[in-house]
mmCIF file of N, CA, C and O in Angstrom:
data_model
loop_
_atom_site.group_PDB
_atom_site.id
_atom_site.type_symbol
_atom_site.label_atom_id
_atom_site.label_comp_id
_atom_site.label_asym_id
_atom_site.label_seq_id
_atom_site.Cartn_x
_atom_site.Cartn_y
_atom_site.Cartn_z
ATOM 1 N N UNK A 1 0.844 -1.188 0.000
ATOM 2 C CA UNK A 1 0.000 0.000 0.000
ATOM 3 C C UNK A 1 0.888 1.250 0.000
ATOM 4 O O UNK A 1 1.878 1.373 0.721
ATOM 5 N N UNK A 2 0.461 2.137 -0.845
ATOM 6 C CA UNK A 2 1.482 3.619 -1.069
ATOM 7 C C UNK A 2 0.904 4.035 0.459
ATOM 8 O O UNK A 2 -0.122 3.772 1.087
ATOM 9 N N UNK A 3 2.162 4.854 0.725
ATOM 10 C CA UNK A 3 2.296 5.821 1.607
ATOM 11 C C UNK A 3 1.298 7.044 1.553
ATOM 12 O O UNK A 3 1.039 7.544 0.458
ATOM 13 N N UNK A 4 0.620 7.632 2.941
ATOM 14 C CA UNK A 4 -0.351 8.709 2.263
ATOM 15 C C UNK A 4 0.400 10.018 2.815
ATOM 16 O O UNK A 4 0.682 9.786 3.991
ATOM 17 N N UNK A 5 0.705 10.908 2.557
ATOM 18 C CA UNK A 5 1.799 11.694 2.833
ATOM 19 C C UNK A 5 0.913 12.689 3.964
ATOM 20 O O UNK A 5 -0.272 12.870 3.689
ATOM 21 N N UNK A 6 1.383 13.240 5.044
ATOM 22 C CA UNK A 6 0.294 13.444 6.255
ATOM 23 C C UNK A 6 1.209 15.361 6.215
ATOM 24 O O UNK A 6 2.354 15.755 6.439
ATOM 25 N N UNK A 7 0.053 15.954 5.852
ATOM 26 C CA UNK A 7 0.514 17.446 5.732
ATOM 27 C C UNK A 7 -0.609 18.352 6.495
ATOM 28 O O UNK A 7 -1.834 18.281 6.392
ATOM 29 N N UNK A 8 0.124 19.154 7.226
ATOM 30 C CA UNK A 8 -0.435 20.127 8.556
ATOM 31 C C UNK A 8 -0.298 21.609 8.108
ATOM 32 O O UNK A 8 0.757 22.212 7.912
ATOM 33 N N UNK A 9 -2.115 22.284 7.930
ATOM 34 C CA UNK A 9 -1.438 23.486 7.449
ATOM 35 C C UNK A 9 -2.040 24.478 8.704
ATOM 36 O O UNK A 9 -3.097 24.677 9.304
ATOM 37 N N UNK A 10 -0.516 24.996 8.678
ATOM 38 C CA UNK A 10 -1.227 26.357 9.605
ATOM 39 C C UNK A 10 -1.763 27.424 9.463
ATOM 40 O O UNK A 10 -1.711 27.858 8.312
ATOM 41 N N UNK A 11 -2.365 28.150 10.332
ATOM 42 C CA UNK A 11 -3.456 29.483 9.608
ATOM 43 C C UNK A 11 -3.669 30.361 10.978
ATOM 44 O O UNK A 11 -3.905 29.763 12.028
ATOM 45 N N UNK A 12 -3.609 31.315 10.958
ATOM 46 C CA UNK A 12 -3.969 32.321 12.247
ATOM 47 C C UNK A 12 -5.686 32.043 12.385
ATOM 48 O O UNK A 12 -6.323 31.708 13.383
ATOM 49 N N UNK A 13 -5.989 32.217 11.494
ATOM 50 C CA UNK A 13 -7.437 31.666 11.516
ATOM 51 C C UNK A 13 -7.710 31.332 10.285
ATOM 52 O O UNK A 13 -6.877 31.443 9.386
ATOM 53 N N UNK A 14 -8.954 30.869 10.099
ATOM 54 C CA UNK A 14 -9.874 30.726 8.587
ATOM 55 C C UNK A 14 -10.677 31.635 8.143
ATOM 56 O O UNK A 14 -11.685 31.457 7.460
ATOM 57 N N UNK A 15 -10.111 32.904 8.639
ATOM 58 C CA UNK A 15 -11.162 33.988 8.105
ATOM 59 C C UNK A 15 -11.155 34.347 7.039
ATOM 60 O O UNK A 15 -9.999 34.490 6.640
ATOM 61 N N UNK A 16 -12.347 34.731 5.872
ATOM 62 C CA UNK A 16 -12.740 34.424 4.715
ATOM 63 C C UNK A 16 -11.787 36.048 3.945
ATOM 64 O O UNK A 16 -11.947 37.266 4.016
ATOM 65 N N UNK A 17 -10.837 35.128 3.277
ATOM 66 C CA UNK A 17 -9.525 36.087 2.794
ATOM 67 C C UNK A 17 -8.523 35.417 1.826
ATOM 68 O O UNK A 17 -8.012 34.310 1.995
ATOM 69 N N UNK A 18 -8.330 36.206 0.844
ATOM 70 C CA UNK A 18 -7.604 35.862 -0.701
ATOM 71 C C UNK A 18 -6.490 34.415 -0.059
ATOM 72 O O UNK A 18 -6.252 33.560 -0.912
ATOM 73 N N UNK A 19 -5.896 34.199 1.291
ATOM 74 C CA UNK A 19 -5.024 33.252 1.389
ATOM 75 C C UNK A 19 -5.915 32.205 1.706
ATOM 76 O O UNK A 19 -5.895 31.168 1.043
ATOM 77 N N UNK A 20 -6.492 32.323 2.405
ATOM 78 C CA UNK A 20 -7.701 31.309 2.922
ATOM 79 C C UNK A 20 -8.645 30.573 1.859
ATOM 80 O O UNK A 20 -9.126 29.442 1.781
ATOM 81 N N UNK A 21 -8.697 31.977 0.909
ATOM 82 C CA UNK A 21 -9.354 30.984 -0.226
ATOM 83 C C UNK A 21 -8.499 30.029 -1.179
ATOM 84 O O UNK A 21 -8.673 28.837 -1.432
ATOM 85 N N UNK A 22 -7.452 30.983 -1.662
ATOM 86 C CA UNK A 22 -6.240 29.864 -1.968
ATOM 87 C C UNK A 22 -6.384 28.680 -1.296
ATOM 88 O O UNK A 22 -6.946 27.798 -1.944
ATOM 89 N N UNK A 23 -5.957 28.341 0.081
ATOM 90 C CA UNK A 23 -5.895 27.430 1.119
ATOM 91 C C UNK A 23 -7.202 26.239 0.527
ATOM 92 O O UNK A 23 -7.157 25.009 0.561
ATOM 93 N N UNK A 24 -8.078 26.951 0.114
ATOM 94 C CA UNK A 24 -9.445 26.387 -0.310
ATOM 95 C C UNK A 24 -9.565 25.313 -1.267
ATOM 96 O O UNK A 24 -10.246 24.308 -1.473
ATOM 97 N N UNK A 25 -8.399 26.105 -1.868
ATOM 98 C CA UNK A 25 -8.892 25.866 -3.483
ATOM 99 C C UNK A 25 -7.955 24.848 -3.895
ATOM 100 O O UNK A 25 -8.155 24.281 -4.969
ATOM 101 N N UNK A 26 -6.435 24.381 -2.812
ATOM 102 C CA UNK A 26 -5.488 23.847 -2.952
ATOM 103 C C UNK A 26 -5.870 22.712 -2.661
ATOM 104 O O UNK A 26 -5.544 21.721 -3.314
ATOM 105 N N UNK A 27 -6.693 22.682 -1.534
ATOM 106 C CA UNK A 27 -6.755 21.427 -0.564
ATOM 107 C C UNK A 27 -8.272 20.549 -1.630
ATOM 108 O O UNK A 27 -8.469 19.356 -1.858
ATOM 109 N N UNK A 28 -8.990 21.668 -2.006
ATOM 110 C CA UNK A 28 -10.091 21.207 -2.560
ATOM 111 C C UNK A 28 -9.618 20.147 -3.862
ATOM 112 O O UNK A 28 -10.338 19.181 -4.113
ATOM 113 N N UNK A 29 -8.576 20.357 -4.526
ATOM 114 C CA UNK A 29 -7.714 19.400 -5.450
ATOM 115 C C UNK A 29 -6.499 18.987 -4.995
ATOM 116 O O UNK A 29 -5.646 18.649 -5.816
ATOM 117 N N UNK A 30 -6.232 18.952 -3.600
ATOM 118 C CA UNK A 30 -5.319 17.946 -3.537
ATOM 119 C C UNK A 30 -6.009 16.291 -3.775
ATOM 120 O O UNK A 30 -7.121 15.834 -3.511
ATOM 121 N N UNK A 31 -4.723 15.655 -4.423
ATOM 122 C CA UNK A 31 -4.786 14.154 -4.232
ATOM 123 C C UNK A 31 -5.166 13.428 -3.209
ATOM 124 O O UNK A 31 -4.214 12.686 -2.967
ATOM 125 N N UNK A 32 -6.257 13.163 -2.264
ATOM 126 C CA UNK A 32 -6.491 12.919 -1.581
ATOM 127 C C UNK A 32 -6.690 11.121 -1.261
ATOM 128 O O UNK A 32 -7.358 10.536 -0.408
ATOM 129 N N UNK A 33 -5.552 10.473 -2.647
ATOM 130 C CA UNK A 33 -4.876 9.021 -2.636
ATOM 131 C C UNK A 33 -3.475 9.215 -1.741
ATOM 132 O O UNK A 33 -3.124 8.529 -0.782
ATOM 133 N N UNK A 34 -3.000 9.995 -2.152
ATOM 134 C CA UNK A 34 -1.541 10.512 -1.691
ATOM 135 C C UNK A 34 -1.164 11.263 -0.753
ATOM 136 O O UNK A 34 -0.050 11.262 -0.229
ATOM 137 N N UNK A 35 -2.307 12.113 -0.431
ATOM 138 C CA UNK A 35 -1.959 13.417 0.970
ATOM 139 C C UNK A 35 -3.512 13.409 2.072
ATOM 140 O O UNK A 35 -4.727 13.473 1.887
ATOM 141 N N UNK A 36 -2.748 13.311 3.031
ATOM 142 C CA UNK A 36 -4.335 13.795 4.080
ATOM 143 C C UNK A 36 -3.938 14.982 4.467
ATOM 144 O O UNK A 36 -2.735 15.240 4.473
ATOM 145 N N UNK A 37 -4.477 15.513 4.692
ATOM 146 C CA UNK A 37 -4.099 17.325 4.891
ATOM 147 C C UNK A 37 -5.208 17.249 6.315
ATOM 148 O O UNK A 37 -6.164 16.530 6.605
ATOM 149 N N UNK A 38 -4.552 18.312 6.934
ATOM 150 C CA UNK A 38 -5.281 18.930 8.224
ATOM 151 C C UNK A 38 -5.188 20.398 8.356
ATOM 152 O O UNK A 38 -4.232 21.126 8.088
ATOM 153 N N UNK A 39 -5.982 20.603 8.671
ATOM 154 C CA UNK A 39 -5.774 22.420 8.846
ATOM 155 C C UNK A 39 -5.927 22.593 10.296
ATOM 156 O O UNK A 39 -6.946 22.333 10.936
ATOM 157 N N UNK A 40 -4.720 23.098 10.798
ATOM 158 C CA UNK A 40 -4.816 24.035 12.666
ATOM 159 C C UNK A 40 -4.570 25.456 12.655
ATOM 160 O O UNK A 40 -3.621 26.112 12.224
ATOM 161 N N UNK A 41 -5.837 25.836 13.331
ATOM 162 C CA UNK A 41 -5.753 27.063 13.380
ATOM 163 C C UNK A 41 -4.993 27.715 14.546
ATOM 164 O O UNK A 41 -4.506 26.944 15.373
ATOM 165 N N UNK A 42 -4.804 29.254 14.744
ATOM 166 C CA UNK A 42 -3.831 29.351 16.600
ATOM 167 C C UNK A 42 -4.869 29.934 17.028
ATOM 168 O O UNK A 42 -5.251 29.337 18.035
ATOM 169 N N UNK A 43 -5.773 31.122 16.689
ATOM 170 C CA UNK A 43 -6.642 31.941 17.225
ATOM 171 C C UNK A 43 -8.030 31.524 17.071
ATOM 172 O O UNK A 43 -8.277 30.611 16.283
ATOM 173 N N UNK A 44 -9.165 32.204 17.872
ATOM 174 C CA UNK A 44 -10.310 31.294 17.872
ATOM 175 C C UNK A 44 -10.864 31.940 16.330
ATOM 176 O O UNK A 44 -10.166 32.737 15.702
ATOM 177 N N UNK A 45 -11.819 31.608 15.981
ATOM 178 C CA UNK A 45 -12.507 31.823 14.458
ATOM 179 C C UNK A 45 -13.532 32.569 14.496
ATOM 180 O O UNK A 45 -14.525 32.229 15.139
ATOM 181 N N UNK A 46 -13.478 33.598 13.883
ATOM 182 C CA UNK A 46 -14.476 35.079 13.772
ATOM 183 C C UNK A 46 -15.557 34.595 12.644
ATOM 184 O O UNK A 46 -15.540 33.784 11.718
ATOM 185 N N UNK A 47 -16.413 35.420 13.144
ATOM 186 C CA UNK A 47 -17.726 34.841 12.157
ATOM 187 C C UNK A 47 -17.965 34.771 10.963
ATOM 188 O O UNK A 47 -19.086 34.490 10.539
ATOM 189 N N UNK A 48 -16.552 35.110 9.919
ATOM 190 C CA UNK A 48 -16.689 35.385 8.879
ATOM 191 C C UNK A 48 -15.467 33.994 8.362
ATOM 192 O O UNK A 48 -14.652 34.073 7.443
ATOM 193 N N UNK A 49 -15.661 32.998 9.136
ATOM 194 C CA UNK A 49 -14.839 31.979 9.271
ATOM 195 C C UNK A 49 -15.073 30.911 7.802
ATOM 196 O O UNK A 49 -16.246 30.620 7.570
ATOM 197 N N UNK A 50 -14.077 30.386 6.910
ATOM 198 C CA UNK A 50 -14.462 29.357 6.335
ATOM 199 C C UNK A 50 -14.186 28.136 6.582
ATOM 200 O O UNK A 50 -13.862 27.269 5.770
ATOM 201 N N UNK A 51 -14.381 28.002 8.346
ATOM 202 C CA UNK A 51 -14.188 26.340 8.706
ATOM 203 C C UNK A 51 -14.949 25.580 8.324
ATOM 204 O O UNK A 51 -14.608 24.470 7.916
ATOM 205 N N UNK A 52 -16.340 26.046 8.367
ATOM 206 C CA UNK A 52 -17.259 25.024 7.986
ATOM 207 C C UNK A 52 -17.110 24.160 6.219
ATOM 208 O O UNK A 52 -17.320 22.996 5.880
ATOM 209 N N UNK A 53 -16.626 25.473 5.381
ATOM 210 C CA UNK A 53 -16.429 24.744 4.178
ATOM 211 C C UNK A 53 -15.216 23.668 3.787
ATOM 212 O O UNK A 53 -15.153 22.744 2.977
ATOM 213 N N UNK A 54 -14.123 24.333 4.924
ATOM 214 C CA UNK A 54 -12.959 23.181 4.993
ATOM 215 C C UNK A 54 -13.449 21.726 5.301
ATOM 216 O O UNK A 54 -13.029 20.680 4.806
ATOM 217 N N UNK A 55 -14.606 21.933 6.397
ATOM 218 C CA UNK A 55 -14.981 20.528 6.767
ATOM 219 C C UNK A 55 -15.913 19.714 6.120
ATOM 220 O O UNK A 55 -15.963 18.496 6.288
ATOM 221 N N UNK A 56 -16.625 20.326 5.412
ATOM 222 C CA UNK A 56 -17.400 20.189 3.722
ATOM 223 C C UNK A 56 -16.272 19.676 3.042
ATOM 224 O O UNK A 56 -16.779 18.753 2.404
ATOM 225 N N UNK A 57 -15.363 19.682 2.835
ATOM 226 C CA UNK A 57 -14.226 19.363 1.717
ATOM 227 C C UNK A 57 -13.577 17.889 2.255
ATOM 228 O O UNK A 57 -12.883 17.068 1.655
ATOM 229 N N UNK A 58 -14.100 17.906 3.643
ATOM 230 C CA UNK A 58 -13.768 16.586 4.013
ATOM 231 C C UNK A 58 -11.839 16.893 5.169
ATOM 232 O O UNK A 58 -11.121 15.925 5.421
ATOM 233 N N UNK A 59 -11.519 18.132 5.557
ATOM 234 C CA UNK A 59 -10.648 18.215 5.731
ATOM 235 C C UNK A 59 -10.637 18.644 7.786
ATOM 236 O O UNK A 59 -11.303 19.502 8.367
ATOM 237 N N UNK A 60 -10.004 18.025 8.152
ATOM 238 C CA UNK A 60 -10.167 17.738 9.394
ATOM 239 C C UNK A 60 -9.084 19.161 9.879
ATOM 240 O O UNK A 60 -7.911 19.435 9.622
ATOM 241 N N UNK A 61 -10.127 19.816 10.663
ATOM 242 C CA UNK A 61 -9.400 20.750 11.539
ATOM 243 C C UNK A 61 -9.716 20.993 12.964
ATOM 244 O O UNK A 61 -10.568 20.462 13.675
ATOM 245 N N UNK A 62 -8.780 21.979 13.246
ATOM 246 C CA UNK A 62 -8.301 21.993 14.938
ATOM 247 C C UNK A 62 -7.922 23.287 15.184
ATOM 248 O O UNK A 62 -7.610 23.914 14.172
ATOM 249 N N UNK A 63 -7.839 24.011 16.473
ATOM 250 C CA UNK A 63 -7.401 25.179 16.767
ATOM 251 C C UNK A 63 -7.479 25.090 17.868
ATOM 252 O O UNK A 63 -8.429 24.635 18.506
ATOM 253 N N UNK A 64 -5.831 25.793 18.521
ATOM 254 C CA UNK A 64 -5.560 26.012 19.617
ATOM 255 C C UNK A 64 -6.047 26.975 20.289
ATOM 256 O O UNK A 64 -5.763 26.924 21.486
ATOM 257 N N UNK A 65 -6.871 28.104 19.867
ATOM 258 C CA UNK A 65 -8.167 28.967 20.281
ATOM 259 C C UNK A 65 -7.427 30.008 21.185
ATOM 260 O O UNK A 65 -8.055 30.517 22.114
ATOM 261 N N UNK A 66 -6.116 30.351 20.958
ATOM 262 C CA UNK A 66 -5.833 31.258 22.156
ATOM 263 C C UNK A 66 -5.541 33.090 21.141
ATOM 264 O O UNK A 66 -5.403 33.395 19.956
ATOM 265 N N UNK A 67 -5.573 33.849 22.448
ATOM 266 C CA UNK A 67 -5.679 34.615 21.811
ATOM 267 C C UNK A 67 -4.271 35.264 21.396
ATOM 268 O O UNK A 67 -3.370 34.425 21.395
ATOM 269 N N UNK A 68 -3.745 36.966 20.934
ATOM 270 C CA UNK A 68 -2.562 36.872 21.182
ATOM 271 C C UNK A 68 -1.804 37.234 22.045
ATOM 272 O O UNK A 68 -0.655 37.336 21.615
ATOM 273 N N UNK A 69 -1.903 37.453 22.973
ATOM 274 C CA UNK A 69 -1.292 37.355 24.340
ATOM 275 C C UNK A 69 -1.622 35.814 25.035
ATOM 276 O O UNK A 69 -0.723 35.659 25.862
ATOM 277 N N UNK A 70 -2.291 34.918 25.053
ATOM 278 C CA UNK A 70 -1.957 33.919 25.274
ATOM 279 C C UNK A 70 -0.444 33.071 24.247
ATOM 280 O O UNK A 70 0.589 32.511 24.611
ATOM 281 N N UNK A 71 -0.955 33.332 23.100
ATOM 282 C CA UNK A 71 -0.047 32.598 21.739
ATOM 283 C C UNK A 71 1.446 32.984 22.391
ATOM 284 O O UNK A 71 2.452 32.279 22.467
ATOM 285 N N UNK A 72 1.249 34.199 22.783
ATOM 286 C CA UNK A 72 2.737 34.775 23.104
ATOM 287 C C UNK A 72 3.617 33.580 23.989
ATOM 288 O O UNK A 72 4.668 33.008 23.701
ATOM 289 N N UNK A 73 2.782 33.468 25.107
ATOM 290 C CA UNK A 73 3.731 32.412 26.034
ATOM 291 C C UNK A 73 3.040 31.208 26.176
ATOM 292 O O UNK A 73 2.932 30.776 27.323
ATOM 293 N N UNK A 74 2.582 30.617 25.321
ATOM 294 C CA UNK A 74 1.774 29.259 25.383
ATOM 295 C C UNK A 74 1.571 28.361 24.103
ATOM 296 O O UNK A 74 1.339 27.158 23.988
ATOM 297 N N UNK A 75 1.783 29.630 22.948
ATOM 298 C CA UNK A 75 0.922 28.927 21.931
ATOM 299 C C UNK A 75 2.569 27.638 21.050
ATOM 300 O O UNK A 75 2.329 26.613 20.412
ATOM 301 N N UNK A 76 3.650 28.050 21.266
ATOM 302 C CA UNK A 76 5.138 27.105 20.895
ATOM 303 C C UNK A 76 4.977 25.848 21.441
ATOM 304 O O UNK A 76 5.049 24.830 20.753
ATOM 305 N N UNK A 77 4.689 25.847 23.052
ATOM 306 C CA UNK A 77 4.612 24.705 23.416
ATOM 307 C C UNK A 77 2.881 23.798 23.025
ATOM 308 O O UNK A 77 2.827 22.572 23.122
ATOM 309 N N UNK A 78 2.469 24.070 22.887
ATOM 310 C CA UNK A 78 1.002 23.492 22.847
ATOM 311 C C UNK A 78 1.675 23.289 21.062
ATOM 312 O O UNK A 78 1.918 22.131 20.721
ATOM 313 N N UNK A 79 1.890 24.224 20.215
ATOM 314 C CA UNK A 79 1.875 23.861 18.381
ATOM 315 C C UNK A 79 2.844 22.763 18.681
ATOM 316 O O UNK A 79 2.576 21.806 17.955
ATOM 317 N N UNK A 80 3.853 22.522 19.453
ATOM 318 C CA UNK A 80 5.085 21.450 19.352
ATOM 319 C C UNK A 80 4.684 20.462 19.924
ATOM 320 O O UNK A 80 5.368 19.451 19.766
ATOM 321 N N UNK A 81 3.399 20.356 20.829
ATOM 322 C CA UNK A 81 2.944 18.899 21.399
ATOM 323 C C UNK A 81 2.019 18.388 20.075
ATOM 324 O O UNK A 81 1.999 17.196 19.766
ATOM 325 N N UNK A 82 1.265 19.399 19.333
ATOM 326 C CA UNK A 82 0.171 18.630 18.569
ATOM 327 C C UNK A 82 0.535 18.498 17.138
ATOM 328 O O UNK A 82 -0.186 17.969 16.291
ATOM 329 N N UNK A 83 1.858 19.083 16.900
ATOM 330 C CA UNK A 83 2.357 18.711 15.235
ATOM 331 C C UNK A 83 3.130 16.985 15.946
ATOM 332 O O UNK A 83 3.111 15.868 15.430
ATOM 333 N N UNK A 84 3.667 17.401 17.133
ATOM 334 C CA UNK A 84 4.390 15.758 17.453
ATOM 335 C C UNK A 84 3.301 14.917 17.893
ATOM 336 O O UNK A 84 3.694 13.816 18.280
ATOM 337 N N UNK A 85 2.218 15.072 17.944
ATOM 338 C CA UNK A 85 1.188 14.480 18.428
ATOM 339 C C UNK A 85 0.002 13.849 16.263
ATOM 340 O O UNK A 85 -0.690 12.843 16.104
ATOM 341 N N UNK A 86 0.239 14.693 15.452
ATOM 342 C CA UNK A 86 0.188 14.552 14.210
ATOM 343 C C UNK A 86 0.783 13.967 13.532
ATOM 344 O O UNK A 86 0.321 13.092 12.800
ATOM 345 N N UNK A 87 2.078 14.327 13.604
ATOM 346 C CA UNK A 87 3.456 13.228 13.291
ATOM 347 C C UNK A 87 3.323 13.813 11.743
ATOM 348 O O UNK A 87 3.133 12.830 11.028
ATOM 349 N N UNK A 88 3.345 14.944 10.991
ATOM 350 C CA UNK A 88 3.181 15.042 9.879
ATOM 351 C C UNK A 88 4.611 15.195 8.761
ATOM 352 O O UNK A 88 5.694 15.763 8.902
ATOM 353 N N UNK A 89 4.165 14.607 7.926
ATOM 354 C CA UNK A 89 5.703 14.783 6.799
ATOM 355 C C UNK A 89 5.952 16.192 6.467
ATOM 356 O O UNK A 89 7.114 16.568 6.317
ATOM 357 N N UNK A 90 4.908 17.055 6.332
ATOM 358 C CA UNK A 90 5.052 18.517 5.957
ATOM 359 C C UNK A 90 3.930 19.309 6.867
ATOM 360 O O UNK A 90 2.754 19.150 7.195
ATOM 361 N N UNK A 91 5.088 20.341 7.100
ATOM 362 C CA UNK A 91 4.163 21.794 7.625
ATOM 363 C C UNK A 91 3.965 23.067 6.667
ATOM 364 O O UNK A 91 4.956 23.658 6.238
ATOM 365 N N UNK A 92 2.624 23.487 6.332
ATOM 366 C CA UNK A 92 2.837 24.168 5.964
ATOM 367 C C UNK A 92 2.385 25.574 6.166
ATOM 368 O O UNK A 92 1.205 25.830 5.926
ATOM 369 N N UNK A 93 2.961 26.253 6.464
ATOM 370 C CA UNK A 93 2.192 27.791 7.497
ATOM 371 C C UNK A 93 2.382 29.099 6.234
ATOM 372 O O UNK A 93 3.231 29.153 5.344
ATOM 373 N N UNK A 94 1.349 30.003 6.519
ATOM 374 C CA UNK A 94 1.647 30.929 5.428
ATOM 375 C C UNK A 94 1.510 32.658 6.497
ATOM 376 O O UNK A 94 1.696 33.742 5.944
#
């Protein structure tokens, strides 16, 4: 059985914006024989959020929900337990 290549993308949030839609539009045609993709977010998700369509696409996400003064002294150790907790071949943050 081929290998499915396990890729983690990061995002400050999913708020509905020219990278986010990119993000959209990448994952929406990735190979999904070859790559499982996950999307983690760091901050919580404002109402103008496109999580729900990520999860329509079939793409499993997560967010560490802090804000930025939490991220400041919390958010390194918590992203370094759950990418080693993912175990992914690629990160990809924009």
């Amino acid at each position: 059985m081929k290998t499915k290549y396990r890729i983690i993308y990061l995002c400050s949030t999913l708020r509905r914006c020219g990278p986010n839609n990119q993000l959209s539009n990448l994952l929406k045609y990735l190979d999904q024989k070859t790559f499982a993709a996950e999307v983690l977010t760091l901050s919580p998700e404002p109402e103008d959020s496109l999580w729900q369509d990520f999860l329509r696409l079939g793409i499993p996400c997560s967010t560490l929900g802090m804000s930025r003064f939490q991220g400041f002294f919390a958010a390194g150790n918590e992203l370094q337990r759950r990418i080693s907790t993912i175990q992914p071949h690629i990160v990809h943050s924009q």
